[in-house]
XYZ file of C-alpha atoms in Angstrom:
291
model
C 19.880 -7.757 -3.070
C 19.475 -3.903 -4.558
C 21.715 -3.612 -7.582
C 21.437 -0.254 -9.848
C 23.323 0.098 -13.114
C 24.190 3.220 -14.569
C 26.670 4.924 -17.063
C 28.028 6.252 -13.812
C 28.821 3.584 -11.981
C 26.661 0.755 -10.576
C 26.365 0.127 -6.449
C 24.749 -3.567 -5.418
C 23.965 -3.974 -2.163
C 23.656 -7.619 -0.114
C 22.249 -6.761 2.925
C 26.057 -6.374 4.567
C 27.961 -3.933 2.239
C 27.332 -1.381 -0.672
C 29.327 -2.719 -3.825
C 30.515 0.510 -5.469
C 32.028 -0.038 -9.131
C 32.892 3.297 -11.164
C 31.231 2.911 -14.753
C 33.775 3.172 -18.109
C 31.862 6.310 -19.717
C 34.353 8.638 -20.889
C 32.690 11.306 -18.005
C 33.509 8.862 -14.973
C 36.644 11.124 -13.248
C 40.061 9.110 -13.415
C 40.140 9.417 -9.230
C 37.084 6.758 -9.718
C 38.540 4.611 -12.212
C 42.028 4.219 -10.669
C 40.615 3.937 -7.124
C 38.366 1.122 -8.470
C 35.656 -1.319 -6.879
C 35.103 -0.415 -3.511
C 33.058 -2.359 -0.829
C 31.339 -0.361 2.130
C 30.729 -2.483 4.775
C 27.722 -1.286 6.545
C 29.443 -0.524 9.689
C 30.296 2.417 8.027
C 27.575 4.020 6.969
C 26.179 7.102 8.847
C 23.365 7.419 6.114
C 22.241 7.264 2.529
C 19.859 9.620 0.343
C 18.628 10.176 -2.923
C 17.927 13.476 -4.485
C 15.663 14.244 -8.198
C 16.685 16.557 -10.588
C 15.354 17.599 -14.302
C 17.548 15.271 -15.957
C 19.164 13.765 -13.730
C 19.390 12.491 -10.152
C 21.924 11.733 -7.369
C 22.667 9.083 -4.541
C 24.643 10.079 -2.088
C 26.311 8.231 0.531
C 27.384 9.615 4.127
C 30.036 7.800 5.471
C 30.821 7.681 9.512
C 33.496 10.319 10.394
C 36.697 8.510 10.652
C 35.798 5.071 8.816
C 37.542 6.152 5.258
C 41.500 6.988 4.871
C 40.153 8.961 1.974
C 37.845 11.139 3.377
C 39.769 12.049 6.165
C 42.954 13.001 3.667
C 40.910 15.202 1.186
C 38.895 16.422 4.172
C 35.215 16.107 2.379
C 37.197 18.573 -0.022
C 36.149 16.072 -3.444
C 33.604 17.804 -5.698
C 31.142 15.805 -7.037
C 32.983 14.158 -10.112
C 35.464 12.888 -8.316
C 33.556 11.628 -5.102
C 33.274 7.763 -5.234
C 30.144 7.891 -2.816
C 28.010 9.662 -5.189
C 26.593 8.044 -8.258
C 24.625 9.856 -11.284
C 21.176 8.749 -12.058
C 19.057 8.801 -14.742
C 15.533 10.199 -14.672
C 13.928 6.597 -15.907
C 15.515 4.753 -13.126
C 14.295 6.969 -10.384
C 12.436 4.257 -8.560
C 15.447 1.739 -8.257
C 17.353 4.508 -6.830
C 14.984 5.189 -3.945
C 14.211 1.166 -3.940
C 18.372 0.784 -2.705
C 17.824 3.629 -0.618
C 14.802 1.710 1.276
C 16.976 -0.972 1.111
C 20.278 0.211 3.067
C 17.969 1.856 5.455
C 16.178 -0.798 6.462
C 19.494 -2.927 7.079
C 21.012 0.223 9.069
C 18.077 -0.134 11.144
C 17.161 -3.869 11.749
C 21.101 -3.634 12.740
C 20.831 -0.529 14.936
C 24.439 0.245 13.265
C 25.692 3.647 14.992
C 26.173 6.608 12.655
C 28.679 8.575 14.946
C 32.369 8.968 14.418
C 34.817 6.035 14.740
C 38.090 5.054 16.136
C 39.662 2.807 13.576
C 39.538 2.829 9.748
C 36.858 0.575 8.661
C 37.695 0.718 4.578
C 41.461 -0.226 3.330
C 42.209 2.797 1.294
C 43.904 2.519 -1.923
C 46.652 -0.745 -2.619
C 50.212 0.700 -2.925
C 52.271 1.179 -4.437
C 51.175 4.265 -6.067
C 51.911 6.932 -7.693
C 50.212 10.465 -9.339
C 51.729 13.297 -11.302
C 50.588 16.432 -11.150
C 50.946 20.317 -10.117
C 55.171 20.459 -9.925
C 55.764 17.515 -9.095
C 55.088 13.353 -8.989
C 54.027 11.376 -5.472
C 54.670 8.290 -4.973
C 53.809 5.815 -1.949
C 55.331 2.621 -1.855
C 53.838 1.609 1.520
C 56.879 2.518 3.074
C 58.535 6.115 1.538
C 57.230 8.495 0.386
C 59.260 9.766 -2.628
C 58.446 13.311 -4.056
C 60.388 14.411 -7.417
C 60.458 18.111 -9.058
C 59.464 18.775 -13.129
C 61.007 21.857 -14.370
C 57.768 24.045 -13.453
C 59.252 23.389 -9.857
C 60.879 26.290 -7.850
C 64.396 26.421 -7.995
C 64.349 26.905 -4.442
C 62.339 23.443 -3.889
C 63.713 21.738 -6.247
C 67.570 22.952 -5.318
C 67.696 19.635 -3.094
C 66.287 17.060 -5.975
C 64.026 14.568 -5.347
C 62.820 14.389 -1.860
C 62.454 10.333 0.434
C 60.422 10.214 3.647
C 59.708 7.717 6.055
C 56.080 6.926 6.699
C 57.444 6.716 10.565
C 58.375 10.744 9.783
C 54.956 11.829 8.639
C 52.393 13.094 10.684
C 49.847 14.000 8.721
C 48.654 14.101 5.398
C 46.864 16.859 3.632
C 45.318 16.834 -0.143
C 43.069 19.959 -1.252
C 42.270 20.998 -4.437
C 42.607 24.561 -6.435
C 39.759 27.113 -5.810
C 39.575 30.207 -7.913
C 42.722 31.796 -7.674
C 44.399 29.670 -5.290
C 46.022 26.576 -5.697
C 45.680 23.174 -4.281
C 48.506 21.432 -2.882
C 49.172 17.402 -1.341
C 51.423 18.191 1.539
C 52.999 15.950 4.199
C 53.826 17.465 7.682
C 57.126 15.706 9.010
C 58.138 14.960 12.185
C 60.556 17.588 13.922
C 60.469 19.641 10.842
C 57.786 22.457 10.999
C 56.982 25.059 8.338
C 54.941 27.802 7.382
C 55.966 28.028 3.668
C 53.384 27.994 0.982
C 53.122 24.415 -1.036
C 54.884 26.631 -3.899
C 58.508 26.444 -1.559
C 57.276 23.723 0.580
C 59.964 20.493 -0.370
C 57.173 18.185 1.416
C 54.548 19.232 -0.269
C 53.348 19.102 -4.289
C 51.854 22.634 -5.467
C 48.608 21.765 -7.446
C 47.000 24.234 -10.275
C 43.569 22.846 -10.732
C 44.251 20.572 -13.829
C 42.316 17.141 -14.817
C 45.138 15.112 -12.703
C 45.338 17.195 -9.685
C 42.775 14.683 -7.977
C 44.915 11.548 -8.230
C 47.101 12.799 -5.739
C 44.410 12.041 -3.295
C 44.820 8.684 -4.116
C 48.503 9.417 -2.540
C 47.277 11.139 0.250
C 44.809 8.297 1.171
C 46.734 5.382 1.094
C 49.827 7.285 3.507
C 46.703 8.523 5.599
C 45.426 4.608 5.858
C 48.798 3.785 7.124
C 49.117 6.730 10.357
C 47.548 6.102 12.927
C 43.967 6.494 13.292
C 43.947 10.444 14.172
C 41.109 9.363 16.859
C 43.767 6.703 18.438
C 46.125 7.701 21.279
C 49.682 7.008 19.868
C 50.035 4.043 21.810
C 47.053 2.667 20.430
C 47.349 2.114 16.841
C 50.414 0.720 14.292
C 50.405 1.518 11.084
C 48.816 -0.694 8.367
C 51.723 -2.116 5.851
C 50.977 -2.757 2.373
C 49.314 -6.755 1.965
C 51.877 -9.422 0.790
C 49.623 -9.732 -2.247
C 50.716 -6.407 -3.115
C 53.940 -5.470 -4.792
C 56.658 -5.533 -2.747
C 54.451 -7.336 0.139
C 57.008 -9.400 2.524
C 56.455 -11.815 5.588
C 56.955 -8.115 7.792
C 53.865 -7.047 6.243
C 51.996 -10.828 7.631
C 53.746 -9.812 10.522
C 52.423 -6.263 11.289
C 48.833 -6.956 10.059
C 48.830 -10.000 12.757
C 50.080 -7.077 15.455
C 47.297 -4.542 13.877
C 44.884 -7.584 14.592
C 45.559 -8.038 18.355
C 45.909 -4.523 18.893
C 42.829 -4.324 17.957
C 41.401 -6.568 20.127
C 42.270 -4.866 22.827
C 40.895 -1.832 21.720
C 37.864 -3.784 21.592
C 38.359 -5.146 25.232
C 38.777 -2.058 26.622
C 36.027 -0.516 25.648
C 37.596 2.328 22.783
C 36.033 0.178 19.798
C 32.489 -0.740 19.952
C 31.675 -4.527 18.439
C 30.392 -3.473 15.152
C 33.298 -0.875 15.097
C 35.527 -3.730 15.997
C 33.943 -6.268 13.504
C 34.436 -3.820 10.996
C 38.096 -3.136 11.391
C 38.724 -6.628 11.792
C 37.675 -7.050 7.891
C 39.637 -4.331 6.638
C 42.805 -5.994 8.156
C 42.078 -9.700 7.411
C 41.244 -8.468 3.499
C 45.094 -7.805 3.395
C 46.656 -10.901 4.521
């Protein structure tokens, strides 16, 4: 086992999957703390490196394309603060940095685990329900709706309807990104039959965001709706929706239900040749982690 502790954070790794736990200094971002412990299985790794500095250092993980709801929402758009597969390190524990980077690539390669894109998520995303307020509005995801309500920084001509519902069966996609310079970020949902080109500011499915400390929870939003769409490298046919666990509030028998449907369907994703074994393997532990 590799195990490094830092103010930052501390990752442990057992030979099968990176144990990432976000540390409680006051500079840990609150994306980290509310997304919590989360466990990599080494199927989905693509690579890991570690890079000196003066003072400080960095590990980086490099996830395979596809294998994280989160990633694929925020679209590699999380800075370093906020990105749960980095972790600070201090100059004296330089050589238990590199010693966990030996470590995970050794294990990727006694396992000849693939580093190329994937069909099926391979991590969770984040437990529903939740909910993040930010920009002009609040998100919340109950595993089911999606429920967007105004603030009175809102347009009038947004907020003219009230409070907003939509089915998870409406949504197509999911989009987070963050403010840059002079331009604002938004979290945005595109809905079925119901196109737009209006800016996030008029947009009723989307949030505007203006680059304050809470902006990035509303990835944590647009991850857990994006774990729950079909995998975007699935033909539509292909993939069901994960529902929220039964453990989780508001879980029901349905949920059992779909997650024993997710299970077969992947199986015959497996059988027919679209999900490699480890791919498969992978997936499998995602899904049975949720019954």
């Amino acid at each position: 086992m590799a195990e490094i502790i830092q103010k930052d954070g501390t990752w442990v790794f057992d030979g099968d999957a990176l144990r990432l736990t976000p540390g409680r200094d006051k500079g840990v971002s609150p994306l980290r703390r509310e997304l919590g412990e989360l466990t990599v299985p080494l199927g989905a790794l693509a690579g890991i490196s570690f890079e000196q500095g003066k003072k400080a250092g960095r590990l980086r993980l490099r996830l395979r394309d596809g294998s994280d709801p989160l990633l694929l929402a925020t679209g590699g758009r999380l800075t370093e603060p906020h990105d749960p597969y980095q972790l600070t390190v201090e100059s004296d524990r330089y050589g238990v940095a590199e010693y966990v980077v030996d470590e995970v690539r050794h294990a990727l390669t006694l396992e000849q685990a693939p580093a190329g894109p994937v069909g099926a998520y391979l991590l969770p995303g984040p437990s529903v329900p939740v909910t993040a307020a930010a920009g002009d509005g609040t998100a919340s995801f109950d595993g089911d709706r999606v429920r967007l309500e105004w603030n009175w920084k809102t347009e009038d001509a947004k907020s003219a309807a009230g409070a907003r519902t939509i089915g998870l069966s409406d949504i197509t996609g999911v989009e987070w990104q963050p403010a840059v310079g002079l331009e604002n970020g938004h979290l945005r949902f595109t809905v079925r039959n119901a196109p737009t080109k209006a800016p996030p500011k008029y947009d009723p499915n989307a949030v505007e965001l203006w680059g304050f400390k809470k902006d990035p929870l509303m990835a944590l939003v647009a991850a857990a709706v994006q774990a729950r769409l079909p995998h975007p490298a699935a033909a539509p046919d292909d993939a069901v929706p994960l529902e929220p666990s039964p453990a989780s509030p508001g879980g029901s028998g349905d949920d059992h239900d779909a997650l024993l449907r997710r299970l077969r369907e992947l199986g015959e994703l497996h059988r027919d040749g679209i999900l490699t074994d480890d791919e498969f393997a992978m997936a499998k532990q995602a899904v049975l982690k949720r019954l």
